PDB file of C-alpha atoms in Angstrom:
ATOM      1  CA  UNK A  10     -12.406 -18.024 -10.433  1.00  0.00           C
ATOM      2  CA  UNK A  11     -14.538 -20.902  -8.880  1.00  0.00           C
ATOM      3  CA  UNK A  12     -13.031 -20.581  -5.901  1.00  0.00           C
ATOM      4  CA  UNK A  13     -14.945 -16.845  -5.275  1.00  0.00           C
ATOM      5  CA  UNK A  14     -11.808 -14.628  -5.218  1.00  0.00           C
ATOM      6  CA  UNK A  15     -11.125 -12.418  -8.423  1.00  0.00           C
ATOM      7  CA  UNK A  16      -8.447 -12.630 -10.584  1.00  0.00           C
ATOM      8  CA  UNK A  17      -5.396 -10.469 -10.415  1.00  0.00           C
ATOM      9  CA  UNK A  18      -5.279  -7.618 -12.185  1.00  0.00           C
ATOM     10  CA  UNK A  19      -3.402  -7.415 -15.344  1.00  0.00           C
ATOM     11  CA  UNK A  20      -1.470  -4.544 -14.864  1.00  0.00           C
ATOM     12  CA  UNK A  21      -0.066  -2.509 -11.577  1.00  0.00           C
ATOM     13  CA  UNK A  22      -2.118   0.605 -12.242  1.00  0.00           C
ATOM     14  CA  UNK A  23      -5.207  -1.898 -12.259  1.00  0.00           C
ATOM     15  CA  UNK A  24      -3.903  -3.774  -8.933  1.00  0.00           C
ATOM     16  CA  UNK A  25      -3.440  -0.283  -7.768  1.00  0.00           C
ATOM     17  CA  UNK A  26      -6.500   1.017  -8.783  1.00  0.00           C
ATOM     18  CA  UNK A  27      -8.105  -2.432  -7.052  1.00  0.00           C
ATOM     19  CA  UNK A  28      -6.588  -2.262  -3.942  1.00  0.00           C
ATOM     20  CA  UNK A  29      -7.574   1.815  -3.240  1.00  0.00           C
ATOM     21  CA  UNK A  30     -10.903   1.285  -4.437  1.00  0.00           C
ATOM     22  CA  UNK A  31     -11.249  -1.981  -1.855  1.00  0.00           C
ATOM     23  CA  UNK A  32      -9.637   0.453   0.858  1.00  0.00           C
ATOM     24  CA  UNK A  33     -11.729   3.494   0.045  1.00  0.00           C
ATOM     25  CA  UNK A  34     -14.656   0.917   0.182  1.00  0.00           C
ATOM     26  CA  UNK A  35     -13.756  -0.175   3.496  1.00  0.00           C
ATOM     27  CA  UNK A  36     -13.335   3.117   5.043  1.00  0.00           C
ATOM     28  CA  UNK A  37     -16.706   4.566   3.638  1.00  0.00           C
ATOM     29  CA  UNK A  38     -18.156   1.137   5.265  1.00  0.00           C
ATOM     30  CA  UNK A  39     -16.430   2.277   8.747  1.00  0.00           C
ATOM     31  CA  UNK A  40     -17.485   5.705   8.788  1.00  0.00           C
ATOM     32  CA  UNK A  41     -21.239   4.535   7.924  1.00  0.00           C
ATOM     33  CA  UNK A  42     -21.186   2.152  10.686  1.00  0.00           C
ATOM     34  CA  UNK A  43     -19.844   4.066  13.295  1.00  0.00           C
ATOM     35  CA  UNK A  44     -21.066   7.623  12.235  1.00  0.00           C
ATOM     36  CA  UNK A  45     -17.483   9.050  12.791  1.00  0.00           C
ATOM     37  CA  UNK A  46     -15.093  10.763  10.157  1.00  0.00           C
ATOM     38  CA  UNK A  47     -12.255   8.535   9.990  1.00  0.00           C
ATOM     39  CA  UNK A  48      -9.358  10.905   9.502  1.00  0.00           C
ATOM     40  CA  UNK A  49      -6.396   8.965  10.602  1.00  0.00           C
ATOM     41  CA  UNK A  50      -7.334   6.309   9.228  1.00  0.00           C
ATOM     42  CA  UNK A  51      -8.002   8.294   5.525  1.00  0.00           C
ATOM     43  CA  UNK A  52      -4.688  10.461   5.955  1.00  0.00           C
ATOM     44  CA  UNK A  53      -3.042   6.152   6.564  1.00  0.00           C
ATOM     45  CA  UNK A  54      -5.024   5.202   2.953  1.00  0.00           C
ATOM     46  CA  UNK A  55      -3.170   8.652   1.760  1.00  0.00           C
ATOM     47  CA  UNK A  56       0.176   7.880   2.894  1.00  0.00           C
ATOM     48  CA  UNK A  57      -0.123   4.217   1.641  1.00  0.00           C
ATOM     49  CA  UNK A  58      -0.617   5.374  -1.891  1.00  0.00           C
ATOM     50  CA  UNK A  59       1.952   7.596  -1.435  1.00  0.00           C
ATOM     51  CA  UNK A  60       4.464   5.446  -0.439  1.00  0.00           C
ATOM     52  CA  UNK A  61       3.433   1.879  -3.190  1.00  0.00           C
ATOM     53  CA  UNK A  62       4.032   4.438  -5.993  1.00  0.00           C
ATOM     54  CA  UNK A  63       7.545   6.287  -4.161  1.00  0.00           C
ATOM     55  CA  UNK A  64      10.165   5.871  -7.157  1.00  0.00           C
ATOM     56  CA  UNK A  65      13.503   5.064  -5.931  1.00  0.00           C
ATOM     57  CA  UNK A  66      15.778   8.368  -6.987  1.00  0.00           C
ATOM     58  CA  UNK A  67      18.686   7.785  -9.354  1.00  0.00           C
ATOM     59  CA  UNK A  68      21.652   7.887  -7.539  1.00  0.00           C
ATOM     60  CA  UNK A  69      24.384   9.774  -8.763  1.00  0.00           C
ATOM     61  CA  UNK A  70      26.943   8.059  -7.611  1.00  0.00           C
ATOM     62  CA  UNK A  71      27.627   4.361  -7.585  1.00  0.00           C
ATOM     63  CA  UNK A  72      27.280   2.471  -4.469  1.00  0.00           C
ATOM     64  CA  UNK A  73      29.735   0.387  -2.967  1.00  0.00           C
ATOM     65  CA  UNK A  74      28.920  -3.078  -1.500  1.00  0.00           C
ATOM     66  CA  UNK A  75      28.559  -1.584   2.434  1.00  0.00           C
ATOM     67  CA  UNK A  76      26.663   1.080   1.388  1.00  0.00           C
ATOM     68  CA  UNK A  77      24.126  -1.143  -0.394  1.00  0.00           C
ATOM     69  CA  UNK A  78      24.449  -3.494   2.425  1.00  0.00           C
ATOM     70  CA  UNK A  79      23.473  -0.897   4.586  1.00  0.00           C
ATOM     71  CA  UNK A  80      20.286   0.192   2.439  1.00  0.00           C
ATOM     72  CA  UNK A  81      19.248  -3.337   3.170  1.00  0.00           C
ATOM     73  CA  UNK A  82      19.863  -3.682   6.291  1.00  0.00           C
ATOM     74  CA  UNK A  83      17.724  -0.751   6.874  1.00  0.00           C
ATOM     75  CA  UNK A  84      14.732  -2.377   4.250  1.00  0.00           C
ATOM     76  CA  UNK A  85      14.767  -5.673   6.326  1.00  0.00           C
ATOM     77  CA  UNK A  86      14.760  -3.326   9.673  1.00  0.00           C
ATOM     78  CA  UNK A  87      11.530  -1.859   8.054  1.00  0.00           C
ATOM     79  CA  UNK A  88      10.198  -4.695   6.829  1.00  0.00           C
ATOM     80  CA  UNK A  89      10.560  -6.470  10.072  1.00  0.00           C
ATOM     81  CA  UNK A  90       8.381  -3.782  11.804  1.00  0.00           C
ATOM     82  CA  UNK A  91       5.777  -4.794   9.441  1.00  0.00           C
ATOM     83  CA  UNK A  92       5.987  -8.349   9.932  1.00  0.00           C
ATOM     84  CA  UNK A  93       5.313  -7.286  13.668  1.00  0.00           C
ATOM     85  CA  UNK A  94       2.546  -5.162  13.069  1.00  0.00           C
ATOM     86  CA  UNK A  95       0.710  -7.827  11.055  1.00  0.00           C
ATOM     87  CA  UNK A  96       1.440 -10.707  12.993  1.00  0.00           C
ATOM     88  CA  UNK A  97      -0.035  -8.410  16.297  1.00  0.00           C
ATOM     89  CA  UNK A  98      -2.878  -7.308  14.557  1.00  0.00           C
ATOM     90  CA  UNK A  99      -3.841 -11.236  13.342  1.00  0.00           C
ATOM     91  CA  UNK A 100      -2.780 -12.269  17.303  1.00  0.00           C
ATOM     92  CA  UNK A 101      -5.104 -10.236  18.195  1.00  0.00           C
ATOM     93  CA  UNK A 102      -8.253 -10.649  15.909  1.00  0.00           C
ATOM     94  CA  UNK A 103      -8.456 -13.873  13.372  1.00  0.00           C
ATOM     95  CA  UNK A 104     -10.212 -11.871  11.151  1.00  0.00           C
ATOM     96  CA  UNK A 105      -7.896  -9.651  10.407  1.00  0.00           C
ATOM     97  CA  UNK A 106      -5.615 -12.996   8.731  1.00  0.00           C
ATOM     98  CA  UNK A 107      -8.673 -13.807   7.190  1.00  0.00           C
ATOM     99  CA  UNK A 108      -8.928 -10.691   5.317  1.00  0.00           C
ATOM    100  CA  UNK A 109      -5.294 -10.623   4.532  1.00  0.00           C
ATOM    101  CA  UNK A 110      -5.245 -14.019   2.698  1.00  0.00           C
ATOM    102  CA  UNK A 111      -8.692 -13.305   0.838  1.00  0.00           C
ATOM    103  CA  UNK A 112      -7.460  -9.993  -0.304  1.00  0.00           C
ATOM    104  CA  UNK A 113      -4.258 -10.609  -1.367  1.00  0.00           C
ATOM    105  CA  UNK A 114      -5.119 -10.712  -4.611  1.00  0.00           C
ATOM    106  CA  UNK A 115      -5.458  -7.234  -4.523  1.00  0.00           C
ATOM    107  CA  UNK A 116      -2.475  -5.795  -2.461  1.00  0.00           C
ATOM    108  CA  UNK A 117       0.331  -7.866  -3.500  1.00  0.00           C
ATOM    109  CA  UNK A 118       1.294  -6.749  -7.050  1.00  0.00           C
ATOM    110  CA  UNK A 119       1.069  -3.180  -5.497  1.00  0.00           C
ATOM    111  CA  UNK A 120       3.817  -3.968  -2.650  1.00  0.00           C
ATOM    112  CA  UNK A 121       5.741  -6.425  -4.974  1.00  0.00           C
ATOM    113  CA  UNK A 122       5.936  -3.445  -7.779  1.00  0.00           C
ATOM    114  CA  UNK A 123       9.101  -2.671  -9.184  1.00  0.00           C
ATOM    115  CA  UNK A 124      11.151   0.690  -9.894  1.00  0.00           C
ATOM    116  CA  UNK A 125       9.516   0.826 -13.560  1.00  0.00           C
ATOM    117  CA  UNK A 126       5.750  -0.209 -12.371  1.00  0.00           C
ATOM    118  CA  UNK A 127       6.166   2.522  -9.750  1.00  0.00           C
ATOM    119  CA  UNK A 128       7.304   5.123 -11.527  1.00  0.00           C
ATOM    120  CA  UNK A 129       4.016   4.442 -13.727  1.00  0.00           C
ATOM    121  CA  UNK A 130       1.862   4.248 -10.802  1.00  0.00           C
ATOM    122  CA  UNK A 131       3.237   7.313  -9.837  1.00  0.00           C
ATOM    123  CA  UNK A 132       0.942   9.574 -11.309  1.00  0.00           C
ATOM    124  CA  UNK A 133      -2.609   7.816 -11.825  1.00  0.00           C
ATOM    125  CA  UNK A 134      -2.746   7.136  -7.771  1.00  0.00           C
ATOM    126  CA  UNK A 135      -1.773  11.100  -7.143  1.00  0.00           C
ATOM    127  CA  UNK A 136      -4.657  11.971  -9.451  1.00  0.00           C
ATOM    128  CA  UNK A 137      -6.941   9.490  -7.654  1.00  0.00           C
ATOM    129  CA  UNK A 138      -6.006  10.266  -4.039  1.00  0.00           C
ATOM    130  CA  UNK A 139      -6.517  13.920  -5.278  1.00  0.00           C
ATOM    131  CA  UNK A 140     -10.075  13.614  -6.447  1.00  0.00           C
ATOM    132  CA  UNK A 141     -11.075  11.309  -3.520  1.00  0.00           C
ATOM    133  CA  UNK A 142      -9.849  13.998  -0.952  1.00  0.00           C
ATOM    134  CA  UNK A 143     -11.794  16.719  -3.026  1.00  0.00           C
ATOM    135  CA  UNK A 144     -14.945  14.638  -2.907  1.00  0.00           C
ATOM    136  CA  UNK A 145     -14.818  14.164   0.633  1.00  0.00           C
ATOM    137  CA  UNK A 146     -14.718  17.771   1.457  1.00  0.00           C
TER     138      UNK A 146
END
């Protein structure tokens, strides 16, 4: 692109591959400049992963309108916490909504991912996450 960001990737387990490889970038960066392990901060990267690629379980039983409007309820309670977190954290430094908007080439298709794109995701960021934490040792 002229404009100097990349292009999206074509598929999720490129995005997803992407956005770990711009985080695991980052927190080598950190630890270099500050000469400290970052643990939390790695065991955050971890849990990330872990949670773009959770699958949704099939439900054995169908759900009645409540119910589901209860699930949602408790999605838009979570996703409002977000939307707190990020709009605190850009409050607080500019930067940090600078690096939102010129990354978000890279971490949207991974949050936006549906059921099928996660379940196929699944896998490939276990086995990454797995070999990062064994190189690290």
């Amino acid at each position: 692109m002229a404009d100097g960001r990349k292009e999206c990737p074509t598929s999720p387990q490129a995005a997803n591959a992407q956005l770990f490889g711009v985080l695991s970038s980052l927190l080598q960066q950190v630890e270099s400049l500050t000469n400290q392990e970052e643990v939390e901060l790695r065991s955050k990267i971890y849990a990330l992963g872990l949670e773009v690629t959770k699958v949704p379980s099939k439900s054995t039983q169908n759900l009645d309108e409540m119910e589901i409007a209860k699930q949602l309820d408790k999605l838009s309670e979570k996703l409002d916490d977000v939307d707190r977190m990020i709009s605190s954290a850009v409050a607080a430094d500019p930067q940090v909504g600078s690096l939102l908007c010129s990354t978000a080439n890279l971490w949207m298709p991974v949050i936006t991912a549906g059921s099928e794109e996660r379940r196929n995701l699944n896998a490939s960021v276990e086995d990454d996450l797995e070999v990062k934490g064994k190189n690290s040792q």
